[in-house]
PDB file of C-alpha atoms in Angstrom:
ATOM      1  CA  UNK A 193       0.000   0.000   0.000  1.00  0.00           C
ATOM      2  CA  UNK A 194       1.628   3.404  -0.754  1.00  0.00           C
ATOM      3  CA  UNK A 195       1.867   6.135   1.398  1.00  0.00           C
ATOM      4  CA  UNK A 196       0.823  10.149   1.109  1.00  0.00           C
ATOM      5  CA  UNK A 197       3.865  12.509   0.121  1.00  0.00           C
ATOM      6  CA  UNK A 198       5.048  14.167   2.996  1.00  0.00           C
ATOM      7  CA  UNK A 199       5.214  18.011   2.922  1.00  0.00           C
ATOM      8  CA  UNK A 200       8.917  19.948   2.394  1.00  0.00           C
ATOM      9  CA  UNK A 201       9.866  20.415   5.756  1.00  0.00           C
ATOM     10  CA  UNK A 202       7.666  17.719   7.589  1.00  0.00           C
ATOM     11  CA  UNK A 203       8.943  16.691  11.243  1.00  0.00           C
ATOM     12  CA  UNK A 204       9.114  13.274  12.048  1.00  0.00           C
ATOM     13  CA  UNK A 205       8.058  11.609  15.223  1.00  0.00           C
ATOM     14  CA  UNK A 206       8.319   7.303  16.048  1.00  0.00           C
ATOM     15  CA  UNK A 207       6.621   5.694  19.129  1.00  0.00           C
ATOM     16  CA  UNK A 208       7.974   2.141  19.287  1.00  0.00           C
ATOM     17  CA  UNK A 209       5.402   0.198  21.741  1.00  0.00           C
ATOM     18  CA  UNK A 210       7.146  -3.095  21.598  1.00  0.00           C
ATOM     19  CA  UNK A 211      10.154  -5.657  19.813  1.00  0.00           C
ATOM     20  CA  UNK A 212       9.492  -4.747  15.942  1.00  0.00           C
ATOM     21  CA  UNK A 213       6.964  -2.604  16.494  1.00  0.00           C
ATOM     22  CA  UNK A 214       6.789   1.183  15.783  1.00  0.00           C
ATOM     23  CA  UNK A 215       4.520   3.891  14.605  1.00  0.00           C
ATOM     24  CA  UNK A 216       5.986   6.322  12.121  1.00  0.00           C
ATOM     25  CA  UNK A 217       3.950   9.888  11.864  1.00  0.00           C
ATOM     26  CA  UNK A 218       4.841  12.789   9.347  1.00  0.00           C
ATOM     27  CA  UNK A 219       2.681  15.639   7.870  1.00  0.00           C
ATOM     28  CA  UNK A 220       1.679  15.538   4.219  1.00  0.00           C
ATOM     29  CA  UNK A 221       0.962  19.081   2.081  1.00  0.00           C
ATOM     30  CA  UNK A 222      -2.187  19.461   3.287  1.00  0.00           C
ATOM     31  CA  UNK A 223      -1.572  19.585   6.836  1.00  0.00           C
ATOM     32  CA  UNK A 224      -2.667  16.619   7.532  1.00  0.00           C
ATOM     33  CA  UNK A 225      -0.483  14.304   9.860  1.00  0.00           C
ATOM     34  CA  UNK A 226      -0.232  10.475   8.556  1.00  0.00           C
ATOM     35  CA  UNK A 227       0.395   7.301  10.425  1.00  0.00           C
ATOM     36  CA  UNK A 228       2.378   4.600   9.033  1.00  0.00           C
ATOM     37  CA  UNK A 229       2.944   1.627  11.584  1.00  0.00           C
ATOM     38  CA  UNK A 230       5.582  -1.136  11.412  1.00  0.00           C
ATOM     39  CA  UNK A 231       4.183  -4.600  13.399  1.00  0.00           C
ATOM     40  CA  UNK A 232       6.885  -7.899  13.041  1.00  0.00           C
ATOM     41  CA  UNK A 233       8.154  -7.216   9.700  1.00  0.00           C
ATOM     42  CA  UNK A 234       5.089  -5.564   7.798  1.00  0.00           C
ATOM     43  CA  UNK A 235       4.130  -2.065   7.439  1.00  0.00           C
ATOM     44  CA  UNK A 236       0.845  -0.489   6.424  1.00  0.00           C
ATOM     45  CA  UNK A 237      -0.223   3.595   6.103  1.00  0.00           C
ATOM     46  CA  UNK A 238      -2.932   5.234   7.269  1.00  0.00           C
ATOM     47  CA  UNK A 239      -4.909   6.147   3.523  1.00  0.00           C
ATOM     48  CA  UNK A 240      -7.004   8.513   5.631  1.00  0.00           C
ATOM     49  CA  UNK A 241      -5.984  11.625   7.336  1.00  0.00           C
ATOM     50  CA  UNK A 242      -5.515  11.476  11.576  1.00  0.00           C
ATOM     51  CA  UNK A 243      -6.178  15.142  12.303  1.00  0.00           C
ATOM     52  CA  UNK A 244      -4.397  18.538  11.493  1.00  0.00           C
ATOM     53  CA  UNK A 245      -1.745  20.613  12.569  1.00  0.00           C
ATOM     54  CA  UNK A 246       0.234  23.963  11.121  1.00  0.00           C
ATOM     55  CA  UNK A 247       2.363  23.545   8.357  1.00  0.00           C
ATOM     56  CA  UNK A 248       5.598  22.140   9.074  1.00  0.00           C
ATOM     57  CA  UNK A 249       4.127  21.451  12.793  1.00  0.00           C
ATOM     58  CA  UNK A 250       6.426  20.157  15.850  1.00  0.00           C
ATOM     59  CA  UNK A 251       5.809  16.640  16.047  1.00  0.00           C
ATOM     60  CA  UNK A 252       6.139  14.090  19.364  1.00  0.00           C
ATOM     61  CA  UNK A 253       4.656  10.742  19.682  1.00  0.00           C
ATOM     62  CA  UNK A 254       4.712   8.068  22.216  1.00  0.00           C
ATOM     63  CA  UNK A 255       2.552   4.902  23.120  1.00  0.00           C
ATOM     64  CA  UNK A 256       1.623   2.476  25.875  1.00  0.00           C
ATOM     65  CA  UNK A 257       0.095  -0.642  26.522  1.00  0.00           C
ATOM     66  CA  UNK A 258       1.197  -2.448  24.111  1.00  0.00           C
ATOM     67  CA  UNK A 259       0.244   0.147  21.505  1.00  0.00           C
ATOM     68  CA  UNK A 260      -3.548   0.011  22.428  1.00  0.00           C
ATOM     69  CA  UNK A 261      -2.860   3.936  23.216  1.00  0.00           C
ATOM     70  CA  UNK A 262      -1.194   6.460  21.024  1.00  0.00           C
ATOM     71  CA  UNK A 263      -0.646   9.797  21.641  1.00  0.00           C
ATOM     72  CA  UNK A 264       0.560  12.124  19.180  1.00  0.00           C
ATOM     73  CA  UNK A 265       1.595  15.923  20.429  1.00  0.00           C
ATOM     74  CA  UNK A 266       1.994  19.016  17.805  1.00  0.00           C
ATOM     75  CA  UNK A 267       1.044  22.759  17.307  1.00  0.00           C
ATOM     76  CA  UNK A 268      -2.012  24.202  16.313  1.00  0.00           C
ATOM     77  CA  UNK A 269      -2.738  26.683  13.320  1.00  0.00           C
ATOM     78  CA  UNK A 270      -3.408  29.629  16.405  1.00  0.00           C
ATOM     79  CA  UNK A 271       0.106  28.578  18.145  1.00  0.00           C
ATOM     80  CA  UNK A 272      -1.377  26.028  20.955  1.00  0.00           C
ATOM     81  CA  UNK A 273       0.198  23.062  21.948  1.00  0.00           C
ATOM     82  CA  UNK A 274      -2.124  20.165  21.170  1.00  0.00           C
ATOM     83  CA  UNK A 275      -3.089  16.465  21.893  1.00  0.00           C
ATOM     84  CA  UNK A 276      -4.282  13.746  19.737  1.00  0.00           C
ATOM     85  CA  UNK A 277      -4.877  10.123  20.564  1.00  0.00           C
ATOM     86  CA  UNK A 278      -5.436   6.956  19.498  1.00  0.00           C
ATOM     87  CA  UNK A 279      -7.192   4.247  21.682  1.00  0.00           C
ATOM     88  CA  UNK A 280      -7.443   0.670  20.238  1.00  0.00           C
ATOM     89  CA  UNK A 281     -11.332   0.514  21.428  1.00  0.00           C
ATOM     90  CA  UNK A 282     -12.643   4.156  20.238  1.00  0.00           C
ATOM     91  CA  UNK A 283     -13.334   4.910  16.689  1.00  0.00           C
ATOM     92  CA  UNK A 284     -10.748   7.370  15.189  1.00  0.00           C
ATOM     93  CA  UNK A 285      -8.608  10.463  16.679  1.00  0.00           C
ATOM     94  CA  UNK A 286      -9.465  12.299  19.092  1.00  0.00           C
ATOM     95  CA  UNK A 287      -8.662  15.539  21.236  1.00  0.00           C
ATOM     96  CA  UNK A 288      -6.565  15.393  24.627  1.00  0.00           C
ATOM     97  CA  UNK A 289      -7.207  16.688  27.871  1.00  0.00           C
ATOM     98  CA  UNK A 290      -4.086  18.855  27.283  1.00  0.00           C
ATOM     99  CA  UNK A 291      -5.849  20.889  24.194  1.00  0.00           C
ATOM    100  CA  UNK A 292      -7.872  22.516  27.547  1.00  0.00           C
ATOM    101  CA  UNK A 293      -4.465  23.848  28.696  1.00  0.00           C
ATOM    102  CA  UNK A 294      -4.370  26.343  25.851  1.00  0.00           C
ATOM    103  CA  UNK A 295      -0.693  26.598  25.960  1.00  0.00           C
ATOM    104  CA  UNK A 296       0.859  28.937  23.370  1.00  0.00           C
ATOM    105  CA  UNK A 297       4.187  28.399  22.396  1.00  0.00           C
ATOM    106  CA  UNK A 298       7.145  29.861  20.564  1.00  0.00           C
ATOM    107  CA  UNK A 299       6.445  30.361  17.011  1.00  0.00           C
ATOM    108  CA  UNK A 300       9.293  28.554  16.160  1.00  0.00           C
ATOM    109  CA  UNK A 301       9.020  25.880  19.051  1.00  0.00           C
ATOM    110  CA  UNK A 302       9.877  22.172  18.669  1.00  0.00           C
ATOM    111  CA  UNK A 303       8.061  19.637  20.711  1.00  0.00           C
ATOM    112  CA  UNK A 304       9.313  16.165  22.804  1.00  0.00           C
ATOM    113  CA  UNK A 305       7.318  13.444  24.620  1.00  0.00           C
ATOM    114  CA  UNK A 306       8.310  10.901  27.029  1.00  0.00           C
ATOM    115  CA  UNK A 307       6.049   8.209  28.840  1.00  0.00           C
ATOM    116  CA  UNK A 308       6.533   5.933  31.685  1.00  0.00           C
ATOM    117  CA  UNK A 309       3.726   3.109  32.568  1.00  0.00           C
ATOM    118  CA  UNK A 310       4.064   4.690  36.662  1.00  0.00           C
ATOM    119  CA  UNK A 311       0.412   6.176  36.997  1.00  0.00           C
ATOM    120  CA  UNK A 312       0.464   7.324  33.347  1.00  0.00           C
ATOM    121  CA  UNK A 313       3.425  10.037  33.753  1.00  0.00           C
ATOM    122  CA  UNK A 314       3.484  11.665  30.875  1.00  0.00           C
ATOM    123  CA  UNK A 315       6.070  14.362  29.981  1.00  0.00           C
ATOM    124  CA  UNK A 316       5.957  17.026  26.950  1.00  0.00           C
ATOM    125  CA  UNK A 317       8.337  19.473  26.362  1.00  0.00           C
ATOM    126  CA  UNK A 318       8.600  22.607  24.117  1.00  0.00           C
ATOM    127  CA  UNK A 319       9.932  26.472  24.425  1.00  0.00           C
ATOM    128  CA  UNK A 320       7.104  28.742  25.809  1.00  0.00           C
ATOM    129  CA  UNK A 321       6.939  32.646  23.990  1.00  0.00           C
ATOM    130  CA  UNK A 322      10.110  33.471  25.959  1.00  0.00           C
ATOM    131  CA  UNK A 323      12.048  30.530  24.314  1.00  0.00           C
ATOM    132  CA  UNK A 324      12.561  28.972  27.936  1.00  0.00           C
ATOM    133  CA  UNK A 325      12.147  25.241  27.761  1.00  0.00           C
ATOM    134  CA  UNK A 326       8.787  24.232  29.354  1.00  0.00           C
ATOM    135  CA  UNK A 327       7.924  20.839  30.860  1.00  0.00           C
ATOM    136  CA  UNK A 328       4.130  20.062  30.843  1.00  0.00           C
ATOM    137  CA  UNK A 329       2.803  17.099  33.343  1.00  0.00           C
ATOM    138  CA  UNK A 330       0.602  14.370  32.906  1.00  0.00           C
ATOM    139  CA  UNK A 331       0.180  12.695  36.059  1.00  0.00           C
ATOM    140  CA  UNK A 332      -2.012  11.097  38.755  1.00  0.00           C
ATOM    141  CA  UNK A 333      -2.040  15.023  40.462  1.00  0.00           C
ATOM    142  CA  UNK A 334      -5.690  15.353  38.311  1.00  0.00           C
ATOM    143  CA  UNK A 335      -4.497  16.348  34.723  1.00  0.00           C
ATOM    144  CA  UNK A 336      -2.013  18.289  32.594  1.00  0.00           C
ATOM    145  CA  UNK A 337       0.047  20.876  34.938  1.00  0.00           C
ATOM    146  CA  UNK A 338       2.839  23.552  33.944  1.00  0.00           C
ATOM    147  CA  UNK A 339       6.138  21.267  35.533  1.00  0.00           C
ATOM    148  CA  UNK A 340       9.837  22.760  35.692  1.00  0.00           C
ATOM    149  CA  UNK A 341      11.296  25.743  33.683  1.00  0.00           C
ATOM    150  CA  UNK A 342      14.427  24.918  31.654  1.00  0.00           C
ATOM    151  CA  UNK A 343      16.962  26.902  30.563  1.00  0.00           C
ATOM    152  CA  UNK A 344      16.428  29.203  27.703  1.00  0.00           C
ATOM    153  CA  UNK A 345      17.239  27.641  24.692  1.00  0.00           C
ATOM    154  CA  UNK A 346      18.047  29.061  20.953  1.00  0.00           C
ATOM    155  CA  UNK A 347      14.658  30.418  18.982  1.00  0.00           C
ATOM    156  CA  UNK A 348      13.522  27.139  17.231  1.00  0.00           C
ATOM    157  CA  UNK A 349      15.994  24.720  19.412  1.00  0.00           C
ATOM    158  CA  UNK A 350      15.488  21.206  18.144  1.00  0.00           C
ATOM    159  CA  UNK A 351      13.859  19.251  21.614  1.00  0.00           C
ATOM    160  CA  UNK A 352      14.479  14.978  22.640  1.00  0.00           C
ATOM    161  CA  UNK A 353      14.232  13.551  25.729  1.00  0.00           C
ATOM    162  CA  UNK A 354      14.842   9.705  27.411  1.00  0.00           C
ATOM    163  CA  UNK A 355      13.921   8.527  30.761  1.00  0.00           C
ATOM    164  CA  UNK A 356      15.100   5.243  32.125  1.00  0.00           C
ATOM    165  CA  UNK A 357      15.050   4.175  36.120  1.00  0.00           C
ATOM    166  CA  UNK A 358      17.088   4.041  38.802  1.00  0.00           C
ATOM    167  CA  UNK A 359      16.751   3.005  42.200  1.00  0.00           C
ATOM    168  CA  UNK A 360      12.648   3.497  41.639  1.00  0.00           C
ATOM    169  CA  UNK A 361      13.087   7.055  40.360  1.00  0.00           C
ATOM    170  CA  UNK A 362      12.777   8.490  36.757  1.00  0.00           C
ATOM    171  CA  UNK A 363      15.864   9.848  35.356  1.00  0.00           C
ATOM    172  CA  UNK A 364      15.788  12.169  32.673  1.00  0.00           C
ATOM    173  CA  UNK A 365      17.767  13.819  29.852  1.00  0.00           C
ATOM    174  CA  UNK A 366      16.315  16.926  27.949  1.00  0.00           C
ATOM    175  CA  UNK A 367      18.630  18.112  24.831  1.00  0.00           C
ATOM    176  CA  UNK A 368      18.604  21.222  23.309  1.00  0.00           C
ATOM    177  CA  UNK A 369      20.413  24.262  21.636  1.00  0.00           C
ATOM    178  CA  UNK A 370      21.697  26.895  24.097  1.00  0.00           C
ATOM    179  CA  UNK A 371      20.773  30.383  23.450  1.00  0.00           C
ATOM    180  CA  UNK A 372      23.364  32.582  22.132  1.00  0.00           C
ATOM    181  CA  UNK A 373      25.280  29.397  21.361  1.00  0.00           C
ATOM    182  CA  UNK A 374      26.169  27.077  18.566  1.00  0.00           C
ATOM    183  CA  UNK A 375      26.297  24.275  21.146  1.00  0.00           C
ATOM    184  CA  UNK A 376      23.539  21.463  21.745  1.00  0.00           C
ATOM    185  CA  UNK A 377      23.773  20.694  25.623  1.00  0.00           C
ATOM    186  CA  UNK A 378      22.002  18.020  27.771  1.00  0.00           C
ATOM    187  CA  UNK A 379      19.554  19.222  31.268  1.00  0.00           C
ATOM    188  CA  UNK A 380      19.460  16.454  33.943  1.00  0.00           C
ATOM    189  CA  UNK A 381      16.983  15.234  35.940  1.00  0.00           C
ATOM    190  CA  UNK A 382      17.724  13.036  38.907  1.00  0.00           C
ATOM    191  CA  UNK A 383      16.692  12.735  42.797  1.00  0.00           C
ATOM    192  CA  UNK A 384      14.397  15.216  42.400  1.00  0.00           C
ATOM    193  CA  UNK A 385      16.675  18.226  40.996  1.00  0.00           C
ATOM    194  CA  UNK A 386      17.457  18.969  37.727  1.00  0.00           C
ATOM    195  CA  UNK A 387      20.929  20.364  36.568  1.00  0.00           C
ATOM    196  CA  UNK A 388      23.262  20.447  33.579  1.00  0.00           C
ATOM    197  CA  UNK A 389      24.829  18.021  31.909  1.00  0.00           C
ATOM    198  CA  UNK A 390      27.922  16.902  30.428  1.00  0.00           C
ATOM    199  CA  UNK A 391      26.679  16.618  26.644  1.00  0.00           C
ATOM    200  CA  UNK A 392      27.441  19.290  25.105  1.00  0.00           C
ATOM    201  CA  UNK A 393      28.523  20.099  21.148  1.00  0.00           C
ATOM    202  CA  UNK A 394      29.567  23.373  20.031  1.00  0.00           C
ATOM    203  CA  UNK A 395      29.501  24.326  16.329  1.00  0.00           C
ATOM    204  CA  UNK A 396      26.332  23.296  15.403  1.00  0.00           C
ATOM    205  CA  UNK A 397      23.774  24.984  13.093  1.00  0.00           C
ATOM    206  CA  UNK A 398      20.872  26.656  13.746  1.00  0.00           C
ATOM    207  CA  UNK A 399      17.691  24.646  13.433  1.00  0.00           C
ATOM    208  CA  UNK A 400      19.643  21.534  13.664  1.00  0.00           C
ATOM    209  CA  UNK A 401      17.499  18.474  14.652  1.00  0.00           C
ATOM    210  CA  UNK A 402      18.444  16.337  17.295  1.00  0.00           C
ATOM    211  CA  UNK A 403      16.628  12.524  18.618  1.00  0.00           C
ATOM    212  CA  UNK A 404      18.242  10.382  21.477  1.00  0.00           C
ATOM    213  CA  UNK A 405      17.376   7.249  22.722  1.00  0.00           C
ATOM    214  CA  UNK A 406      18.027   4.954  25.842  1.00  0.00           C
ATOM    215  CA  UNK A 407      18.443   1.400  26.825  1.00  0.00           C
ATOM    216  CA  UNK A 408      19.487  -1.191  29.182  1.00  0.00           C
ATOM    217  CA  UNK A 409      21.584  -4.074  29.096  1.00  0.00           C
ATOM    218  CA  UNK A 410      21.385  -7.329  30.963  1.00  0.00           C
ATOM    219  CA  UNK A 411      23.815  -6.155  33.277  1.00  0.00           C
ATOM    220  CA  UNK A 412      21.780  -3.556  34.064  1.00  0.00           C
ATOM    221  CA  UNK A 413      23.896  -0.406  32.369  1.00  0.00           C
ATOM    222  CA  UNK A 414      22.779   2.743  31.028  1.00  0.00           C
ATOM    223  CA  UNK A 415      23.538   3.342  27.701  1.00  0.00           C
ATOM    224  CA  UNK A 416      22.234   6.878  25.791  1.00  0.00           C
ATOM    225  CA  UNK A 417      22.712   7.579  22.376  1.00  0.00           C
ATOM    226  CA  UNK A 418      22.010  10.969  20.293  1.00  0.00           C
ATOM    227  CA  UNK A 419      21.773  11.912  16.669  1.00  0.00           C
ATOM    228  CA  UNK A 420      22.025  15.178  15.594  1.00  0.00           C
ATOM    229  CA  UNK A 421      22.619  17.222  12.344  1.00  0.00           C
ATOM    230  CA  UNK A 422      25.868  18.333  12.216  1.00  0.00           C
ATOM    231  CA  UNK A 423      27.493  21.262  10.261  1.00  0.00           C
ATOM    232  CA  UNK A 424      28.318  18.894   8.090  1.00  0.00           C
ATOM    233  CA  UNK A 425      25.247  18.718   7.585  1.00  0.00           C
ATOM    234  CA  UNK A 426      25.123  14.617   8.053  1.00  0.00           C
ATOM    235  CA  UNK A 427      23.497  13.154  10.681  1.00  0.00           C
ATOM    236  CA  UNK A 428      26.009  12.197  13.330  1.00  0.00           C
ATOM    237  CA  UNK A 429      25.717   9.574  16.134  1.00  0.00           C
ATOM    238  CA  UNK A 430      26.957  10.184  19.797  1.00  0.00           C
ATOM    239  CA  UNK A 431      26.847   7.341  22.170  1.00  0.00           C
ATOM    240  CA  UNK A 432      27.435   7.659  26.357  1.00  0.00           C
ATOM    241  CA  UNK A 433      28.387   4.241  27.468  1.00  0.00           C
ATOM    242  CA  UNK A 434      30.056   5.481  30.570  1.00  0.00           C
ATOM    243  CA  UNK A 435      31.408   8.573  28.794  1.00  0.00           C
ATOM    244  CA  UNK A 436      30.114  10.121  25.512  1.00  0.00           C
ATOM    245  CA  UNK A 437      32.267   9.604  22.136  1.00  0.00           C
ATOM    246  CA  UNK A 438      31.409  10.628  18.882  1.00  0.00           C
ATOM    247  CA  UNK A 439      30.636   7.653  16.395  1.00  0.00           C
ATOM    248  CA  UNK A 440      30.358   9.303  13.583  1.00  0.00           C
ATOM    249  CA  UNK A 441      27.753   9.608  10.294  1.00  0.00           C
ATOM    250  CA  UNK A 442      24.319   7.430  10.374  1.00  0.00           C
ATOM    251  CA  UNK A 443      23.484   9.046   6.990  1.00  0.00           C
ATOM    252  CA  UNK A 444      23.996  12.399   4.744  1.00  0.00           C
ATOM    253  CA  UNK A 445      24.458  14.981   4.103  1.00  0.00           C
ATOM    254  CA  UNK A 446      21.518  16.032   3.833  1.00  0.00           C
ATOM    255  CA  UNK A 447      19.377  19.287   3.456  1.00  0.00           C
ATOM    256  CA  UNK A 448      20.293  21.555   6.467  1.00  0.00           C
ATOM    257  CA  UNK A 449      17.204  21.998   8.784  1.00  0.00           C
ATOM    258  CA  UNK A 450      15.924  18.327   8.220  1.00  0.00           C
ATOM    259  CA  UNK A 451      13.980  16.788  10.566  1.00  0.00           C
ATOM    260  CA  UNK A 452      14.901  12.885  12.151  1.00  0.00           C
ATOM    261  CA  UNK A 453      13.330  10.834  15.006  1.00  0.00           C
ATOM    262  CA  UNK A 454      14.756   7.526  16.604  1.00  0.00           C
ATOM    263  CA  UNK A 455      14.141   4.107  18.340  1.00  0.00           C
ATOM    264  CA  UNK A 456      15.610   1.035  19.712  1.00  0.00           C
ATOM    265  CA  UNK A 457      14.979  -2.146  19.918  1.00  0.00           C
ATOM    266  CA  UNK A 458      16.008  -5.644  21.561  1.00  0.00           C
ATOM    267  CA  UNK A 459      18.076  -3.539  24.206  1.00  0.00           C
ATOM    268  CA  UNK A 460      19.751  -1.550  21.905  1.00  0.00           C
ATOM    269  CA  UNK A 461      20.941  -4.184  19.388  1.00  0.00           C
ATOM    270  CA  UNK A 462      18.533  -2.441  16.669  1.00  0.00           C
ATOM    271  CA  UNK A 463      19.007   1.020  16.372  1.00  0.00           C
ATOM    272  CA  UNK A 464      16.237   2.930  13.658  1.00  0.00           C
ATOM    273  CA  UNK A 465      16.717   6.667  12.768  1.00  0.00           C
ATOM    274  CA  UNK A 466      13.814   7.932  10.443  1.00  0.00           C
ATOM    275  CA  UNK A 467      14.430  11.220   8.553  1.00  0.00           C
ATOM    276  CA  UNK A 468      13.265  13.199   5.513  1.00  0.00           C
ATOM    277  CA  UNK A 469      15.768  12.753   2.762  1.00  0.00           C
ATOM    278  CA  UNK A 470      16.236  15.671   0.156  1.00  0.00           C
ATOM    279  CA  UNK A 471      13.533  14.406  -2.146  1.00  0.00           C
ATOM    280  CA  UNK A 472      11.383  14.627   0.442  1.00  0.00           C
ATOM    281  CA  UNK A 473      10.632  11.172   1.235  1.00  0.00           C
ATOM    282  CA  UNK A 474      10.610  10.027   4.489  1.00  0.00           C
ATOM    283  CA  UNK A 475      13.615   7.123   4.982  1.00  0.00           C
ATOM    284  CA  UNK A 476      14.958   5.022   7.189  1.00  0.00           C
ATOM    285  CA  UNK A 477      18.346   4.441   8.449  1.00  0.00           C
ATOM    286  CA  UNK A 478      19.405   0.907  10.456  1.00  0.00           C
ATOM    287  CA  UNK A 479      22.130  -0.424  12.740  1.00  0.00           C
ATOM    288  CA  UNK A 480      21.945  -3.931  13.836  1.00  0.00           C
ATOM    289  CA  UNK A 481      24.603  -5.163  16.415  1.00  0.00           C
ATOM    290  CA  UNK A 482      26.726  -1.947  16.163  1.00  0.00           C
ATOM    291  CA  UNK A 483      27.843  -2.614  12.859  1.00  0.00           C
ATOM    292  CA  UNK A 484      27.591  -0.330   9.725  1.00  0.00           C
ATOM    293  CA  UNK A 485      24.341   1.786   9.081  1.00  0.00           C
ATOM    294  CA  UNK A 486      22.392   0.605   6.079  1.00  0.00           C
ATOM    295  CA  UNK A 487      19.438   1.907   4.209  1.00  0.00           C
ATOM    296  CA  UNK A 488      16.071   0.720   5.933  1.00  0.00           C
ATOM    297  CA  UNK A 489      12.497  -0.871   4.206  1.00  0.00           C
ATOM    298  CA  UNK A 490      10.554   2.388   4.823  1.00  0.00           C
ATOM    299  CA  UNK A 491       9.971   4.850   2.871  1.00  0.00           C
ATOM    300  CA  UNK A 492       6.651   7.161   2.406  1.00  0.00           C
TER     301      UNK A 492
END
């Protein structure tokens, strides 16, 4: 089944709800957002539009329960932060309780998700009107709340996050572009404080995009890795196994400004990074083992 062209300067967001599983969303030229969904091997695309956003919206997307729940987070045509979900037993898309928060962001503002299955914690981040990095909270408090200010990050600062556990508390790592900087930098969260981190990467262009995953391994290790477009303009692989190294190109160069979006699998072993090559298609990237990156199946 083909897919709907994406739109010149679609974002790219992936929620991967379990081993081989994934849901791939872009925006097509009529503002509509598309869904294309990867289960074991086979993937199919939504031939009917999910809902709408601005052109060239922020798009974040996670899942849960097994992929019975989607949610899908973007930016509306009047500059709100929005909500759309997908629940295995309701007909269609529908609006989320955060669309009641009316939350206006930067005109320029990117968007990142993260999810945890601890009382449905959800957390969304993008840069408010002042370009300070805002974390919105979805938890068992009664709703969507404003959470912690971030630093202030460059006007139209690319946003990821990961969140893995220790000692039964969420640990968290926001990246971003610093303000009045060329450098992408890492904001911590852990025992209840957040503070800076030890990522960071001068020299790198405006608008550049940046994804980062996180795993475990069977001995229990962290392991983080982040992709970002370089001024190369390539996208270029960091990995933090105990201390960050540069690995070097997944793919590229490419158009500056492109957008990419990232998942892992089977503890890390299968490594995905999604992107919008310069014809405009939306293509996959794919490291297996830590070997060589090769060209994925999808493309839309």
């Amino acid at each position: 089944m083909s897919s709907p062209s994406a739109r010149d300067g679609s974002d790219v967001a992936v929620a991967a709800p379990g081993e081989w599983q994934c849901n791939v969303f872009y925006q097509d030229d009529n503002g509509a957002v598309r869904q294309s969904i990867h289960n074991k091997g086979n993937w199919s695309h939504t031939t009917t539009p999910t809902f709408t956003a601005k052109p060239s919206s922020p798009l974040a997307a996670i899942s849960f329960d097994g992929g019975k729940e989607v949610r899908v987070y973007c930016v509306s045509g009047e500059g709100y932060l929005e909500e759309y979900g997908y629940s295995s037993n309701k007909p269609g898309w529908w609006g989320g309780a955060l669309n009641k928060l009316r939350f206006r962001v930067a005109a320029a503002s990117k968007v990142a998700a993260v999810y945890w299955n601890d009382n449905r914690n959800i957390r969304v981040y993008v840069q408010d009107p002042d370009n300070k990095v805002q974390e919105l909270v979805y938890d068992n408090s009664g709703g969507w709340r404003k959470g912690a200010s971030l630093p202030v990050a460059q006007d139209g600062s690319s946003l990821a996050v990961v969140r893995w556990e220790k000692e039964g508390r969420s640990c968290l790592r926001v990246y971003y572009q610093a303000r009045d900087s060329s450098t992408v930098k890492e904001h911590c969260y852990e025992n209840s404080k957040w503070f800076e981190g030890e990522f960071s990467i001068p020299d790198i262009p405006p608008y550049a995009s940046i994804t980062a995953v996180v795993f475990r391994d069977a001995q229990a290790g962290v392991h983080l890795r982040v992709f970002l477009q370089d001024s190369s303009a390539s996208i270029i692989a960091y990995h933090n196994d105990g201390g960050w190294v540069k690995q070097g190109a997944v793919v590229g160069p490419l158009r500056p400004g492109r957008r990419i979006a990232a998942l892992e699998w089977r503890e890390g072993t299968e490594l995905r990074v999604f992107y919008q090559a310069d014809d405009n298609k939306i293509r996959e990237q794919a490291q297996s083992n830590a070997g060589a990156w090769y060209k994925g199946e999808y493309e839309a």
